[in-house]
């Protein structure tokens, strides 16, 4: 599987990319999500996908998830 980092994961292009990843989950694994400020949506994405890191740029906030 290819590890995928999505810059702008809460935006329209990021959301479209995530829909493709859902459909092709045998080929792609979400690795890092980056968003500007949509904290609520990125929390929803964390429930739907297993990622190793998220970054919220507006809050200068990063979390590293080790699984």
mmCIF file of the C-alpha atoms, coordinates in Angstrom:
data_MODEL
# 
_entry.id   MODEL 
# 
loop_
_atom_site.group_PDB 
_atom_site.id 
_atom_site.type_symbol 
_atom_site.label_atom_id 
_atom_site.label_alt_id 
_atom_site.label_comp_id 
_atom_site.label_asym_id 
_atom_site.label_entity_id 
_atom_site.label_seq_id 
_atom_site.pdbx_PDB_ins_code 
_atom_site.Cartn_x 
_atom_site.Cartn_y 
_atom_site.Cartn_z 
_atom_site.occupancy 
_atom_site.B_iso_or_equiv 
_atom_site.pdbx_formal_charge 
_atom_site.auth_seq_id 
_atom_site.auth_comp_id 
_atom_site.auth_asym_id 
_atom_site.auth_atom_id 
_atom_site.pdbx_PDB_model_num 
ATOM 1  C CA . UNK A 1 1  ? 0.000   0.000  0.000  1.00 0.00 ? 1  UNK A CA 1 
ATOM 2  C CA . UNK A 1 2  ? 1.134   3.540  -0.761 1.00 0.00 ? 2  UNK A CA 1 
ATOM 3  C CA . UNK A 1 3  ? 1.190   5.884  2.231  1.00 0.00 ? 3  UNK A CA 1 
ATOM 4  C CA . UNK A 1 4  ? -0.655  9.097  1.385  1.00 0.00 ? 4  UNK A CA 1 
ATOM 5  C CA . UNK A 1 5  ? -0.325  12.510 3.053  1.00 0.00 ? 5  UNK A CA 1 
ATOM 6  C CA . UNK A 1 6  ? -3.183  14.892 2.347  1.00 0.00 ? 6  UNK A CA 1 
ATOM 7  C CA . UNK A 1 7  ? -2.540  18.611 2.567  1.00 0.00 ? 7  UNK A CA 1 
ATOM 8  C CA . UNK A 1 8  ? -5.844  20.408 2.935  1.00 0.00 ? 8  UNK A CA 1 
ATOM 9  C CA . UNK A 1 9  ? -7.625  17.253 4.046  1.00 0.00 ? 9  UNK A CA 1 
ATOM 10 C CA . UNK A 1 10 ? -10.723 19.183 5.165  1.00 0.00 ? 10 UNK A CA 1 
ATOM 11 C CA . UNK A 1 11 ? -11.085 21.121 1.903  1.00 0.00 ? 11 UNK A CA 1 
ATOM 12 C CA . UNK A 1 12 ? -12.989 20.078 -1.197 1.00 0.00 ? 12 UNK A CA 1 
ATOM 13 C CA . UNK A 1 13 ? -10.002 18.528 -2.988 1.00 0.00 ? 13 UNK A CA 1 
ATOM 14 C CA . UNK A 1 14 ? -8.887  16.773 0.193  1.00 0.00 ? 14 UNK A CA 1 
ATOM 15 C CA . UNK A 1 15 ? -12.364 15.366 0.735  1.00 0.00 ? 15 UNK A CA 1 
ATOM 16 C CA . UNK A 1 16 ? -12.492 14.130 -2.856 1.00 0.00 ? 16 UNK A CA 1 
ATOM 17 C CA . UNK A 1 17 ? -9.090  12.503 -2.382 1.00 0.00 ? 17 UNK A CA 1 
ATOM 18 C CA . UNK A 1 18 ? -10.332 10.751 0.756  1.00 0.00 ? 18 UNK A CA 1 
ATOM 19 C CA . UNK A 1 19 ? -13.346 9.391  -1.131 1.00 0.00 ? 19 UNK A CA 1 
ATOM 20 C CA . UNK A 1 20 ? -10.951 7.859  -3.669 1.00 0.00 ? 20 UNK A CA 1 
ATOM 21 C CA . UNK A 1 21 ? -8.821  6.407  -0.869 1.00 0.00 ? 21 UNK A CA 1 
ATOM 22 C CA . UNK A 1 22 ? -11.947 4.832  0.674  1.00 0.00 ? 22 UNK A CA 1 
ATOM 23 C CA . UNK A 1 23 ? -12.796 3.188  -2.646 1.00 0.00 ? 23 UNK A CA 1 
ATOM 24 C CA . UNK A 1 24 ? -9.215  2.044  -3.278 1.00 0.00 ? 24 UNK A CA 1 
ATOM 25 C CA . UNK A 1 25 ? -8.276  1.055  0.273  1.00 0.00 ? 25 UNK A CA 1 
ATOM 26 C CA . UNK A 1 26 ? -6.320  -1.945 -1.006 1.00 0.00 ? 26 UNK A CA 1 
ATOM 27 C CA . UNK A 1 27 ? -3.896  0.446  -2.742 1.00 0.00 ? 27 UNK A CA 1 
ATOM 28 C CA . UNK A 1 28 ? -3.645  3.469  -0.420 1.00 0.00 ? 28 UNK A CA 1 
ATOM 29 C CA . UNK A 1 29 ? -3.186  4.096  3.308  1.00 0.00 ? 29 UNK A CA 1 
ATOM 30 C CA . UNK A 1 30 ? -3.767  7.573  4.760  1.00 0.00 ? 30 UNK A CA 1 
ATOM 31 C CA . UNK A 1 31 ? -0.614  8.595  6.599  1.00 0.00 ? 31 UNK A CA 1 
ATOM 32 C CA . UNK A 1 32 ? -0.745  12.324 7.455  1.00 0.00 ? 32 UNK A CA 1 
ATOM 33 C CA . UNK A 1 33 ? -3.636  14.800 7.395  1.00 0.00 ? 33 UNK A CA 1 
ATOM 34 C CA . UNK A 1 34 ? -2.978  18.534 7.285  1.00 0.00 ? 34 UNK A CA 1 
ATOM 35 C CA . UNK A 1 35 ? -5.714  21.148 7.687  1.00 0.00 ? 35 UNK A CA 1 
ATOM 36 C CA . UNK A 1 36 ? -5.807  24.877 8.245  1.00 0.00 ? 36 UNK A CA 1 
ATOM 37 C CA . UNK A 1 37 ? -8.472  25.315 10.910 1.00 0.00 ? 37 UNK A CA 1 
ATOM 38 C CA . UNK A 1 38 ? -11.412 22.921 10.596 1.00 0.00 ? 38 UNK A CA 1 
ATOM 39 C CA . UNK A 1 39 ? -10.883 21.139 13.908 1.00 0.00 ? 39 UNK A CA 1 
ATOM 40 C CA . UNK A 1 40 ? -14.303 19.445 13.979 1.00 0.00 ? 40 UNK A CA 1 
ATOM 41 C CA . UNK A 1 41 ? -13.934 17.901 10.539 1.00 0.00 ? 41 UNK A CA 1 
ATOM 42 C CA . UNK A 1 42 ? -10.408 16.650 11.157 1.00 0.00 ? 42 UNK A CA 1 
ATOM 43 C CA . UNK A 1 43 ? -11.650 14.960 14.349 1.00 0.00 ? 43 UNK A CA 1 
ATOM 44 C CA . UNK A 1 44 ? -14.329 13.255 12.254 1.00 0.00 ? 44 UNK A CA 1 
ATOM 45 C CA . UNK A 1 45 ? -11.633 12.130 9.808  1.00 0.00 ? 45 UNK A CA 1 
ATOM 46 C CA . UNK A 1 46 ? -9.648  10.630 12.680 1.00 0.00 ? 46 UNK A CA 1 
ATOM 47 C CA . UNK A 1 47 ? -12.630 8.451  13.523 1.00 0.00 ? 47 UNK A CA 1 
ATOM 48 C CA . UNK A 1 48 ? -13.010 7.322  9.901  1.00 0.00 ? 48 UNK A CA 1 
ATOM 49 C CA . UNK A 1 49 ? -9.311  6.792  9.094  1.00 0.00 ? 49 UNK A CA 1 
ATOM 50 C CA . UNK A 1 50 ? -6.243  5.552  10.940 1.00 0.00 ? 50 UNK A CA 1 
ATOM 51 C CA . UNK A 1 51 ? -3.443  8.078  10.448 1.00 0.00 ? 51 UNK A CA 1 
ATOM 52 C CA . UNK A 1 52 ? -0.083  8.599  12.103 1.00 0.00 ? 52 UNK A CA 1 
ATOM 53 C CA . UNK A 1 53 ? -0.157  12.394 12.307 1.00 0.00 ? 53 UNK A CA 1 
ATOM 54 C CA . UNK A 1 54 ? -2.479  15.356 11.983 1.00 0.00 ? 54 UNK A CA 1 
ATOM 55 C CA . UNK A 1 55 ? -1.477  18.997 11.751 1.00 0.00 ? 55 UNK A CA 1 
ATOM 56 C CA . UNK A 1 56 ? -3.733  22.002 12.238 1.00 0.00 ? 56 UNK A CA 1 
ATOM 57 C CA . UNK A 1 57 ? -1.899  25.030 10.912 1.00 0.00 ? 57 UNK A CA 1 
ATOM 58 C CA . UNK A 1 58 ? -4.023  27.793 12.410 1.00 0.00 ? 58 UNK A CA 1 
ATOM 59 C CA . UNK A 1 59 ? -3.548  26.517 15.931 1.00 0.00 ? 59 UNK A CA 1 
ATOM 60 C CA . UNK A 1 60 ? 0.084   25.489 15.389 1.00 0.00 ? 60 UNK A CA 1 
ATOM 61 C CA . UNK A 1 61 ? -0.844  22.110 16.728 1.00 0.00 ? 61 UNK A CA 1 
ATOM 62 C CA . UNK A 1 62 ? 0.456   18.672 15.814 1.00 0.00 ? 62 UNK A CA 1 
ATOM 63 C CA . UNK A 1 63 ? -0.227  15.250 17.216 1.00 0.00 ? 63 UNK A CA 1 
ATOM 64 C CA . UNK A 1 64 ? 1.778   12.145 16.554 1.00 0.00 ? 64 UNK A CA 1 
ATOM 65 C CA . UNK A 1 65 ? -0.192  8.918  16.747 1.00 0.00 ? 65 UNK A CA 1 
ATOM 66 C CA . UNK A 1 66 ? 1.791   5.774  17.337 1.00 0.00 ? 66 UNK A CA 1 
ATOM 67 C CA . UNK A 1 67 ? -0.082  2.553  16.706 1.00 0.00 ? 67 UNK A CA 1 
# 
